[in-house]
Amino acid sequence: MKIKIYSILAAFLLILGSCTEQEKVMVPVQTGDEINFGFSTPEKVETRTIYGKPFDDEGNPLNYYPIYWEDNDEISIFCPQASQPVTKLVNYSITPDATNPSTSSAVTKIGDGAGLQWGNEKVHRFFGIYPASAVKNADPAKQEITMEIPRNQKVVDWTTDAEGNIEGVPDTNLAYMYAFHEVNKDTLPQGKSIPLIFHPLLTILEIEVNGPAASSASESVTISNINIECTGEAGDIALAGKFTCSLDEQQGTIGQCDPVNDGTISNVISIPCFDDNGTPDDYTDDTFMTIGRGKKLKVKAFILPDETPIAKRTLKIRVTVMGGAAKTKTLQTADIVPKKVNRVSLPALEANNESNNWMSSIPSGDTYITELSLPGSKFSVLTPDNCQNGQVIHQNASIQEQFNAGVRAFIIQTGCDASYRQNIAHDFRGGELYVAADDVRLSLKVADVLKELTTVLNNAAEKEFVFVQLTLSNGASSTDLNDWSDDLIPVVYKNYFKAWLNTIEYQIKNVYMEDPDIALYTGEITNNTVINDVKHKIILRISYNNDSDKEYISSSDLPALFQWWKGAYQPDGIDMPWGSPNNVATMKSSYLEVTNVGDGAGAEVTKAQKETYIKELFQKSVNMYLENTEHNILFMVDLGGYYSTNGSNVKDPIQLALDMNTLGVSELQKRGNNAGLGIVLMNFADRRDDSGKKYKSDWLLQTVVDNNFKFGLRTKGSSTTRTYNASYKSGGNAVGWDE
């Protein structure tokens, strides 16, 4: 069996089975008889489920692909005129011929009960669909099948040839095929098999990514993800999701595909370039794909076809380089032919050593900020330079270096002046807000951190912005309480919380808002806030420990989101009002925020609990994305912190980073559906060889950034349930990357 390729376009039409001259009828088939398909007759049901290596034919390189069966391939056969079963649909299993695997030696019904049975009508129409698993339902009245193309198309295996070129073996269950054959049962002998001729249903895009050129200074480049995105004159155009396939041969619409507007459709298809070696829960030899100088990486994408010349569509391919934003190529100069293999070779790539301004690669500045996935650093300024009193170090890189690595959310543990020791009745207004760690107030002021972030943003690309969360250090330490009697200790704690909130209120209104060197966002964060509203700004988020503490904030117009830390894990959401914790909330926070992990003193959760909560919240983000059309939930998943052990004072942030970062990457890489992750906090959020790369933080950073390009981000002005146009007309050659 062959697929002939014309230049970069492959004629992807297979004649799968052939019809011999009709035998003379002796005893015709009868109503209620079981229908045979391909049993021991010259008419073989054939399909393509394995691509062989392309080979030279008649001096034309790469002109043909051999196509083979695999054992137990399954097809669905649909006959609206059948008497049984009620669904008119039965699945069959294929056995490849031992000497010629491009043909079948047997076709066997799957499951109990009878197969398709002849009905009363004289003419029966048979439709075959490969694979059976793709069929969601069949409608005999409309003569159509509902199927679904996944948005996330994982490579099932990665192979490397002798020259060092890498090829991703696609899941050939996505190579959908359909067949049609019409039979007059009055002229068909009993026992005669029905021949089926299959045709390809989807369009295949074969993408060739080229590594650094021979003259490049880069020896290699690591690819983390490849996305295909499609838009048109009338809006986004479907590439994946649920669709109906017409099987109405009489109306001439057989093989016509139309998206189902039920929220499953997407104008983005994602191909992760991550090899989990077939063991997604074992991280020892996982890796992203690295291609050397002059080498190639090849993958295939299966996309929804269309042959109707409606609006010209714009097809873009985005290739994400490890450590950098996506490189984009718009295909415009040649046609992408529906239902054929279309081959596109992209320009050479270079390793990215520049600042990762990934937000500015997001197509629309009108994207809702709750749609985004934001890498965040846990206790962002607790670095070796700032921790000098034995505090736990959570980061090794500066704010600038973290930002360059892709971090867009920062969490700062804070404390205020400890004047409550002298006067517990003092209202504490006018105090200073400092960075704190382990109940120790550091010399670094929060205002200085905000000024540093402002400088970073002023030098960044246009769409960049950051979240900064201010949290309270554990409060008055045990040493602070030595001088107080037992009945006064609750008062001391209460006054410390009061002091902290009083200080935050004062600093925001009298320092941060008035200082031209602090780029504080002073509008209001709502479910309608988009990137363009907050670009080059700092969004403040205040997390307070006790719900009763909100009485210590008297203002109602502070430019910050307020969230009560109700406990380590709140998947169903906590109100997050703007302006004051006493205001009515329009936003919610669904979060996991926990620092002390293990069985030591003060541990908030065990390791097993933290791992479970991470997995649950990642899945929750998908479920809520599908269910919540208000885009008013900001997720936060904390993968940072440290391990503590009972009976030991050792706090270990390094092993926790290794465990949680690799877990996070694995969970996100194997997701079938994508959605915004919100903020994902981690230890050692950098790309240093002796830090982020050593603890897999660079993997997690890249995976979170890539998630922004793996699905269609919702934007202001677009309908909540997006309407897609299924036309597909233009694509093309790749000369130079988009600027």
JSON list of N, CA, C and O in Angstrom, two decimals, residues 13 116 176 186 221 230 240 245 280 300 320 326 349 367 382 394 426 496 498 534 540 591 625 655 682-683 689:
[
{"chain": "A", "resi": 13, "resn": "LEU", "atom": "N", "xyz": [-4.57, 9.66, -0.56]},
{"chain": "A", "resi": 13, "resn": "LEU", "atom": "CA", "xyz": [-5.77, 8.90, -0.89]},
{"chain": "A", "resi": 13, "resn": "LEU", "atom": "C", "xyz": [-5.38, 7.45, -1.06]},
{"chain": "A", "resi": 13, "resn": "LEU", "atom": "O", "xyz": [-4.59, 7.10, -1.93]},
{"chain": "A", "resi": 116, "resn": "LEU", "atom": "N", "xyz": [-23.77, -6.48, 12.59]},
{"chain": "A", "resi": 116, "resn": "LEU", "atom": "CA", "xyz": [-24.78, -5.82, 11.78]},
{"chain": "A", "resi": 116, "resn": "LEU", "atom": "C", "xyz": [-25.61, -6.86, 11.02]},
{"chain": "A", "resi": 116, "resn": "LEU", "atom": "O", "xyz": [-25.07, -7.84, 10.49]},
{"chain": "A", "resi": 176, "resn": "TYR", "atom": "N", "xyz": [-7.54, 9.37, 11.13]},
{"chain": "A", "resi": 176, "resn": "TYR", "atom": "CA", "xyz": [-8.91, 8.93, 10.88]},
{"chain": "A", "resi": 176, "resn": "TYR", "atom": "C", "xyz": [-9.14, 8.65, 9.40]},
{"chain": "A", "resi": 176, "resn": "TYR", "atom": "O", "xyz": [-8.67, 9.38, 8.53]},
{"chain": "A", "resi": 186, "resn": "ASP", "atom": "N", "xyz": [-30.41, -7.77, -2.94]},
{"chain": "A", "resi": 186, "resn": "ASP", "atom": "CA", "xyz": [-31.06, -8.76, -3.81]},
{"chain": "A", "resi": 186, "resn": "ASP", "atom": "C", "xyz": [-30.09, -9.36, -4.81]},
{"chain": "A", "resi": 186, "resn": "ASP", "atom": "O", "xyz": [-30.39, -10.38, -5.43]},
{"chain": "A", "resi": 221, "resn": "VAL", "atom": "N", "xyz": [19.98, 23.19, 20.18]},
{"chain": "A", "resi": 221, "resn": "VAL", "atom": "CA", "xyz": [18.85, 23.95, 20.68]},
{"chain": "A", "resi": 221, "resn": "VAL", "atom": "C", "xyz": [17.84, 22.93, 21.23]},
{"chain": "A", "resi": 221, "resn": "VAL", "atom": "O", "xyz": [17.64, 21.87, 20.64]},
{"chain": "A", "resi": 230, "resn": "CYS", "atom": "N", "xyz": [-4.71, 28.58, 14.26]},
{"chain": "A", "resi": 230, "resn": "CYS", "atom": "CA", "xyz": [-5.38, 29.02, 13.04]},
{"chain": "A", "resi": 230, "resn": "CYS", "atom": "C", "xyz": [-6.43, 30.09, 13.33]},
{"chain": "A", "resi": 230, "resn": "CYS", "atom": "O", "xyz": [-7.25, 29.95, 14.23]},
{"chain": "A", "resi": 240, "resn": "ALA", "atom": "N", "xyz": [-9.21, 21.40, 16.03]},
{"chain": "A", "resi": 240, "resn": "ALA", "atom": "CA", "xyz": [-9.40, 20.20, 16.85]},
{"chain": "A", "resi": 240, "resn": "ALA", "atom": "C", "xyz": [-10.70, 20.32, 17.62]},
{"chain": "A", "resi": 240, "resn": "ALA", "atom": "O", "xyz": [-11.34, 21.36, 17.64]},
{"chain": "A", "resi": 245, "resn": "CYS", "atom": "N", "xyz": [-19.06, 14.12, 11.04]},
{"chain": "A", "resi": 245, "resn": "CYS", "atom": "CA", "xyz": [-18.62, 13.71, 9.71]},
{"chain": "A", "resi": 245, "resn": "CYS", "atom": "C", "xyz": [-19.83, 13.19, 8.96]},
{"chain": "A", "resi": 245, "resn": "CYS", "atom": "O", "xyz": [-20.46, 12.22, 9.38]},
{"chain": "A", "resi": 280, "resn": "PRO", "atom": "N", "xyz": [5.53, 7.81, 32.60]},
{"chain": "A", "resi": 280, "resn": "PRO", "atom": "CA", "xyz": [5.28, 9.18, 33.05]},
{"chain": "A", "resi": 280, "resn": "PRO", "atom": "C", "xyz": [5.48, 9.41, 34.54]},
{"chain": "A", "resi": 280, "resn": "PRO", "atom": "O", "xyz": [5.61, 10.54, 34.98]},
{"chain": "A", "resi": 300, "resn": "LYS", "atom": "N", "xyz": [4.28, 15.19, 13.36]},
{"chain": "A", "resi": 300, "resn": "LYS", "atom": "CA", "xyz": [3.06, 15.27, 12.54]},
{"chain": "A", "resi": 300, "resn": "LYS", "atom": "C", "xyz": [1.90, 15.74, 13.40]},
{"chain": "A", "resi": 300, "resn": "LYS", "atom": "O", "xyz": [1.74, 15.31, 14.55]},
{"chain": "A", "resi": 320, "resn": "THR", "atom": "N", "xyz": [8.62, 26.52, 20.62]},
{"chain": "A", "resi": 320, "resn": "THR", "atom": "CA", "xyz": [9.15, 27.08, 21.86]},
{"chain": "A", "resi": 320, "resn": "THR", "atom": "C", "xyz": [10.53, 26.52, 22.13]},
{"chain": "A", "resi": 320, "resn": "THR", "atom": "O", "xyz": [10.71, 25.31, 22.21]},
{"chain": "A", "resi": 326, "resn": "ALA", "atom": "N", "xyz": [8.33, 31.79, 22.32]},
{"chain": "A", "resi": 326, "resn": "ALA", "atom": "CA", "xyz": [8.08, 31.01, 21.11]},
{"chain": "A", "resi": 326, "resn": "ALA", "atom": "C", "xyz": [8.56, 31.76, 19.87]},
{"chain": "A", "resi": 326, "resn": "ALA", "atom": "O", "xyz": [8.45, 32.98, 19.76]},
{"chain": "A", "resi": 349, "resn": "LEU", "atom": "N", "xyz": [16.83, 27.30, 13.87]},
{"chain": "A", "resi": 349, "resn": "LEU", "atom": "CA", "xyz": [16.64, 27.90, 15.19]},
{"chain": "A", "resi": 349, "resn": "LEU", "atom": "C", "xyz": [17.98, 28.18, 15.85]},
{"chain": "A", "resi": 349, "resn": "LEU", "atom": "O", "xyz": [19.00, 27.57, 15.51]},
{"chain": "A", "resi": 367, "resn": "THR", "atom": "N", "xyz": [-6.34, 39.46, 26.04]},
{"chain": "A", "resi": 367, "resn": "THR", "atom": "CA", "xyz": [-6.49, 38.18, 26.74]},
{"chain": "A", "resi": 367, "resn": "THR", "atom": "C", "xyz": [-6.73, 38.43, 28.23]},
{"chain": "A", "resi": 367, "resn": "THR", "atom": "O", "xyz": [-6.03, 39.22, 28.86]},
{"chain": "A", "resi": 382, "resn": "LEU", "atom": "N", "xyz": [14.32, 35.53, 49.33]},
{"chain": "A", "resi": 382, "resn": "LEU", "atom": "CA", "xyz": [15.08, 34.80, 50.35]},
{"chain": "A", "resi": 382, "resn": "LEU", "atom": "C", "xyz": [16.24, 34.07, 49.66]},
{"chain": "A", "resi": 382, "resn": "LEU", "atom": "O", "xyz": [16.22, 32.86, 49.46]},
{"chain": "A", "resi": 394, "resn": "HIS", "atom": "N", "xyz": [15.32, 29.98, 49.65]},
{"chain": "A", "resi": 394, "resn": "HIS", "atom": "CA", "xyz": [14.38, 29.41, 48.67]},
{"chain": "A", "resi": 394, "resn": "HIS", "atom": "C", "xyz": [14.75, 29.76, 47.23]},
{"chain": "A", "resi": 394, "resn": "HIS", "atom": "O", "xyz": [14.27, 29.12, 46.30]},
{"chain": "A", "resi": 426, "resn": "HIS", "atom": "N", "xyz": [-0.61, 50.49, 70.99]},
{"chain": "A", "resi": 426, "resn": "HIS", "atom": "CA", "xyz": [-0.24, 51.34, 69.86]},
{"chain": "A", "resi": 426, "resn": "HIS", "atom": "C", "xyz": [-0.98, 50.88, 68.60]},
{"chain": "A", "resi": 426, "resn": "HIS", "atom": "O", "xyz": [-1.16, 49.70, 68.37]},
{"chain": "A", "resi": 496, "resn": "TYR", "atom": "N", "xyz": [0.14, 41.97, 66.97]},
{"chain": "A", "resi": 496, "resn": "TYR", "atom": "CA", "xyz": [1.10, 41.83, 65.88]},
{"chain": "A", "resi": 496, "resn": "TYR", "atom": "C", "xyz": [0.38, 41.77, 64.53]},
{"chain": "A", "resi": 496, "resn": "TYR", "atom": "O", "xyz": [0.79, 42.41, 63.56]},
{"chain": "A", "resi": 498, "resn": "LYS", "atom": "N", "xyz": [-2.53, 43.00, 63.93]},
{"chain": "A", "resi": 498, "resn": "LYS", "atom": "CA", "xyz": [-3.07, 44.35, 63.73]},
{"chain": "A", "resi": 498, "resn": "LYS", "atom": "C", "xyz": [-1.97, 45.28, 63.22]},
{"chain": "A", "resi": 498, "resn": "LYS", "atom": "O", "xyz": [-2.19, 46.06, 62.28]},
{"chain": "A", "resi": 534, "resn": "VAL", "atom": "N", "xyz": [-2.98, 45.99, 32.37]},
{"chain": "A", "resi": 534, "resn": "VAL", "atom": "CA", "xyz": [-2.00, 45.91, 33.47]},
{"chain": "A", "resi": 534, "resn": "VAL", "atom": "C", "xyz": [-0.56, 45.85, 32.99]},
{"chain": "A", "resi": 534, "resn": "VAL", "atom": "O", "xyz": [0.35, 45.65, 33.80]},
{"chain": "A", "resi": 540, "resn": "LEU", "atom": "N", "xyz": [-0.76, 43.95, 43.21]},
{"chain": "A", "resi": 540, "resn": "LEU", "atom": "CA", "xyz": [-0.56, 43.52, 44.59]},
{"chain": "A", "resi": 540, "resn": "LEU", "atom": "C", "xyz": [-1.66, 42.55, 45.03]},
{"chain": "A", "resi": 540, "resn": "LEU", "atom": "O", "xyz": [-2.85, 42.74, 44.69]},
{"chain": "A", "resi": 591, "resn": "TYR", "atom": "N", "xyz": [-6.67, 27.76, 45.62]},
{"chain": "A", "resi": 591, "resn": "TYR", "atom": "CA", "xyz": [-5.23, 27.71, 45.86]},
{"chain": "A", "resi": 591, "resn": "TYR", "atom": "C", "xyz": [-4.78, 26.52, 46.69]},
{"chain": "A", "resi": 591, "resn": "TYR", "atom": "O", "xyz": [-5.55, 25.91, 47.45]},
{"chain": "A", "resi": 625, "resn": "TYR", "atom": "N", "xyz": [-12.20, 25.52, 33.93]},
{"chain": "A", "resi": 625, "resn": "TYR", "atom": "CA", "xyz": [-12.11, 26.24, 32.66]},
{"chain": "A", "resi": 625, "resn": "TYR", "atom": "C", "xyz": [-13.29, 25.86, 31.77]},
{"chain": "A", "resi": 625, "resn": "TYR", "atom": "O", "xyz": [-13.87, 26.70, 31.08]},
{"chain": "A", "resi": 655, "resn": "GLN", "atom": "N", "xyz": [15.49, 19.08, 48.29]},
{"chain": "A", "resi": 655, "resn": "GLN", "atom": "CA", "xyz": [14.84, 17.82, 47.94]},
{"chain": "A", "resi": 655, "resn": "GLN", "atom": "C", "xyz": [13.38, 18.04, 47.60]},
{"chain": "A", "resi": 655, "resn": "GLN", "atom": "O", "xyz": [12.83, 17.39, 46.70]},
{"chain": "A", "resi": 682, "resn": "MET", "atom": "N", "xyz": [7.43, 28.00, 42.84]},
{"chain": "A", "resi": 682, "resn": "MET", "atom": "CA", "xyz": [8.48, 26.98, 42.92]},
{"chain": "A", "resi": 682, "resn": "MET", "atom": "C", "xyz": [9.71, 27.54, 43.62]},
{"chain": "A", "resi": 682, "resn": "MET", "atom": "O", "xyz": [9.95, 28.75, 43.63]},
{"chain": "A", "resi": 683, "resn": "ASN", "atom": "N", "xyz": [10.50, 26.65, 44.19]},
{"chain": "A", "resi": 683, "resn": "ASN", "atom": "CA", "xyz": [11.83, 27.01, 44.71]},
{"chain": "A", "resi": 683, "resn": "ASN", "atom": "C", "xyz": [12.81, 27.13, 43.55]},
{"chain": "A", "resi": 683, "resn": "ASN", "atom": "O", "xyz": [12.65, 26.49, 42.51]},
{"chain": "A", "resi": 689, "resn": "ASP", "atom": "N", "xyz": [22.94, 26.43, 35.91]},
{"chain": "A", "resi": 689, "resn": "ASP", "atom": "CA", "xyz": [23.38, 25.03, 35.87]},
{"chain": "A", "resi": 689, "resn": "ASP", "atom": "C", "xyz": [23.40, 24.40, 37.25]},
{"chain": "A", "resi": 689, "resn": "ASP", "atom": "O", "xyz": [23.08, 23.22, 37.42]}
]
